[in-house]
mmCIF file of C-alpha atoms in Angstrom:
data_model
loop_
_atom_site.group_PDB
_atom_site.id
_atom_site.type_symbol
_atom_site.label_atom_id
_atom_site.label_comp_id
_atom_site.label_asym_id
_atom_site.label_seq_id
_atom_site.Cartn_x
_atom_site.Cartn_y
_atom_site.Cartn_z
ATOM 1 C CA THR A 1 26.487 13.317 -141.434
ATOM 2 C CA VAL A 2 26.557 11.889 -144.977
ATOM 3 C CA PRO A 3 29.829 12.811 -146.936
ATOM 4 C CA TYR A 4 29.612 14.743 -149.913
ATOM 5 C CA TYR A 5 32.093 14.646 -152.915
ATOM 6 C CA ASP A 6 30.908 16.862 -156.177
ATOM 7 C CA ASN A 7 27.454 17.162 -154.915
ATOM 8 C CA MET A 8 27.098 12.923 -155.173
ATOM 9 C CA LEU A 9 26.418 11.115 -152.073
ATOM 10 C CA ILE A 10 29.065 8.587 -151.017
ATOM 11 C CA ALA A 11 27.163 5.784 -149.596
ATOM 12 C CA GLU A 12 28.792 4.303 -146.397
ATOM 13 C CA GLU A 13 29.947 0.815 -146.853
ATOM 14 C CA PRO A 14 27.841 -1.126 -144.008
ATOM 15 C CA VAL A 15 30.157 -2.825 -141.081
ATOM 16 C CA ASP A 16 31.228 -6.128 -141.757
ATOM 17 C CA TYR A 17 30.884 -7.822 -138.638
ATOM 18 C CA GLN A 18 31.650 -11.041 -139.642
ATOM 19 C CA ARG A 19 35.242 -9.853 -141.066
ATOM 20 C CA ILE A 20 35.822 -8.329 -137.859
ATOM 21 C CA ALA A 21 34.841 -11.368 -135.570
ATOM 22 C CA MET A 22 37.136 -13.836 -137.934
ATOM 23 C CA ARG A 23 40.124 -11.038 -137.394
ATOM 24 C CA THR A 24 39.691 -10.884 -133.750
ATOM 25 C CA ALA A 25 38.732 -14.392 -133.163
ATOM 26 C CA LEU A 26 42.444 -14.926 -135.451
ATOM 27 C CA GLU A 27 44.673 -12.962 -133.013
ATOM 28 C CA ARG A 28 42.499 -14.705 -130.092
ATOM 29 C CA MET A 29 44.144 -18.068 -131.777
ATOM 30 C CA ARG A 30 47.423 -16.542 -132.545
ATOM 31 C CA ILE A 31 47.729 -16.194 -128.871
ATOM 32 C CA ALA A 32 45.922 -18.978 -126.819
ATOM 33 C CA TYR A 33 47.052 -21.287 -129.720
ATOM 34 C CA PRO A 34 49.908 -20.378 -131.229
ATOM 35 C CA GLN A 35 50.911 -23.722 -132.682
ATOM 36 C CA ARG A 36 47.438 -24.274 -134.163
ATOM 37 C CA TYR A 37 47.360 -20.847 -135.631
ATOM 38 C CA LEU A 38 50.660 -21.513 -137.095
ATOM 39 C CA ILE A 39 49.037 -24.537 -138.947
ATOM 40 C CA LEU A 40 45.895 -22.865 -140.211
ATOM 41 C CA TYR A 41 48.101 -19.779 -141.326
ATOM 42 C CA GLU A 42 50.740 -21.773 -143.107
ATOM 43 C CA PHE A 43 48.072 -23.723 -144.895
ATOM 44 C CA TYR A 44 45.620 -21.108 -145.501
ATOM 45 C CA PHE A 45 47.739 -18.195 -146.616
ATOM 46 C CA VAL A 46 51.058 -19.209 -147.179
ATOM 47 C CA GLU A 47 51.369 -22.601 -148.876
ATOM 48 C CA ASN A 48 48.180 -22.960 -150.856
ATOM 49 C CA ILE A 49 48.417 -26.404 -151.444
ATOM 50 C CA SER A 50 46.326 -29.370 -150.967
ATOM 51 C CA VAL A 51 45.786 -31.274 -147.867
ATOM 52 C CA LYS A 52 48.050 -34.319 -149.649
ATOM 53 C CA GLU A 53 50.744 -31.919 -150.481
ATOM 54 C CA TYR A 54 51.114 -30.424 -147.165
ATOM 55 C CA ALA A 55 51.090 -33.218 -145.302
ATOM 56 C CA LYS A 56 53.573 -34.797 -147.212
ATOM 57 C CA LYS A 57 55.473 -31.742 -146.771
ATOM 58 C CA ASN A 58 55.210 -32.087 -142.902
ATOM 59 C CA GLY A 59 55.864 -35.858 -142.811
ATOM 60 C CA ILE A 60 52.938 -37.220 -141.689
ATOM 61 C CA ALA A 61 50.170 -39.081 -142.857
ATOM 62 C CA PHE A 62 47.027 -37.493 -144.926
ATOM 63 C CA GLN A 63 44.460 -38.311 -142.805
ATOM 64 C CA VAL A 64 46.529 -36.802 -139.599
ATOM 65 C CA MET A 65 46.993 -33.604 -140.979
ATOM 66 C CA TYR A 66 43.345 -33.281 -142.065
ATOM 67 C CA ARG A 67 42.116 -34.093 -138.369
ATOM 68 C CA LYS A 68 44.701 -31.552 -137.435
ATOM 69 C CA LEU A 69 43.284 -28.952 -139.325
ATOM 70 C CA ASP A 70 39.776 -29.821 -138.709
ATOM 71 C CA ARG A 71 40.575 -29.344 -135.160
ATOM 72 C CA CYS A 72 42.177 -25.976 -135.941
ATOM 73 C CA ARG A 73 39.329 -24.825 -137.796
ATOM 74 C CA SER A 74 36.697 -25.806 -135.343
ATOM 75 C CA ILE A 75 38.609 -23.751 -132.774
ATOM 76 C CA LEU A 76 38.484 -20.808 -134.735
ATOM 77 C CA ARG A 77 35.046 -21.613 -135.544
ATOM 78 C CA LYS A 78 34.413 -21.219 -131.698
ATOM 79 C CA LEU A 79 36.219 -18.444 -131.177
ATOM 80 C CA SER A 80 34.407 -16.438 -134.278
ATOM 81 C CA TYR A 81 30.959 -17.100 -133.108
ATOM 82 C CA GLU A 82 31.825 -15.926 -129.641
ATOM 83 C CA GLU A 83 33.423 -12.623 -131.281
ATOM 84 C CA LEU A 84 30.086 -12.665 -133.215
ATOM 85 C CA LYS A 85 28.002 -12.811 -130.216
ATOM 86 C CA LYS A 86 29.690 -10.008 -128.542
ATOM 87 C CA LEU A 87 29.985 -7.610 -131.679
ATOM 88 C CA LEU A 88 25.740 -8.109 -132.260
#
């Protein structure tokens, strides 16, 4: 059925499979890789600073922090693709 409001058609929003896959992948990462999840979460959602500043805050070299973030992103990417395949 199509919902109507005051004789106007309300278009249903298309399902955003990528967003669903990303959220599920983040949940899986939080459970399976808690330390790496925390690195990603702090960097992208809490701190909102550059990699150089984040490395300095954690007391490690820029290159080391960059590699850690890269590994975390690759795990998240792999999990996201797995979840996307399940949805499609």
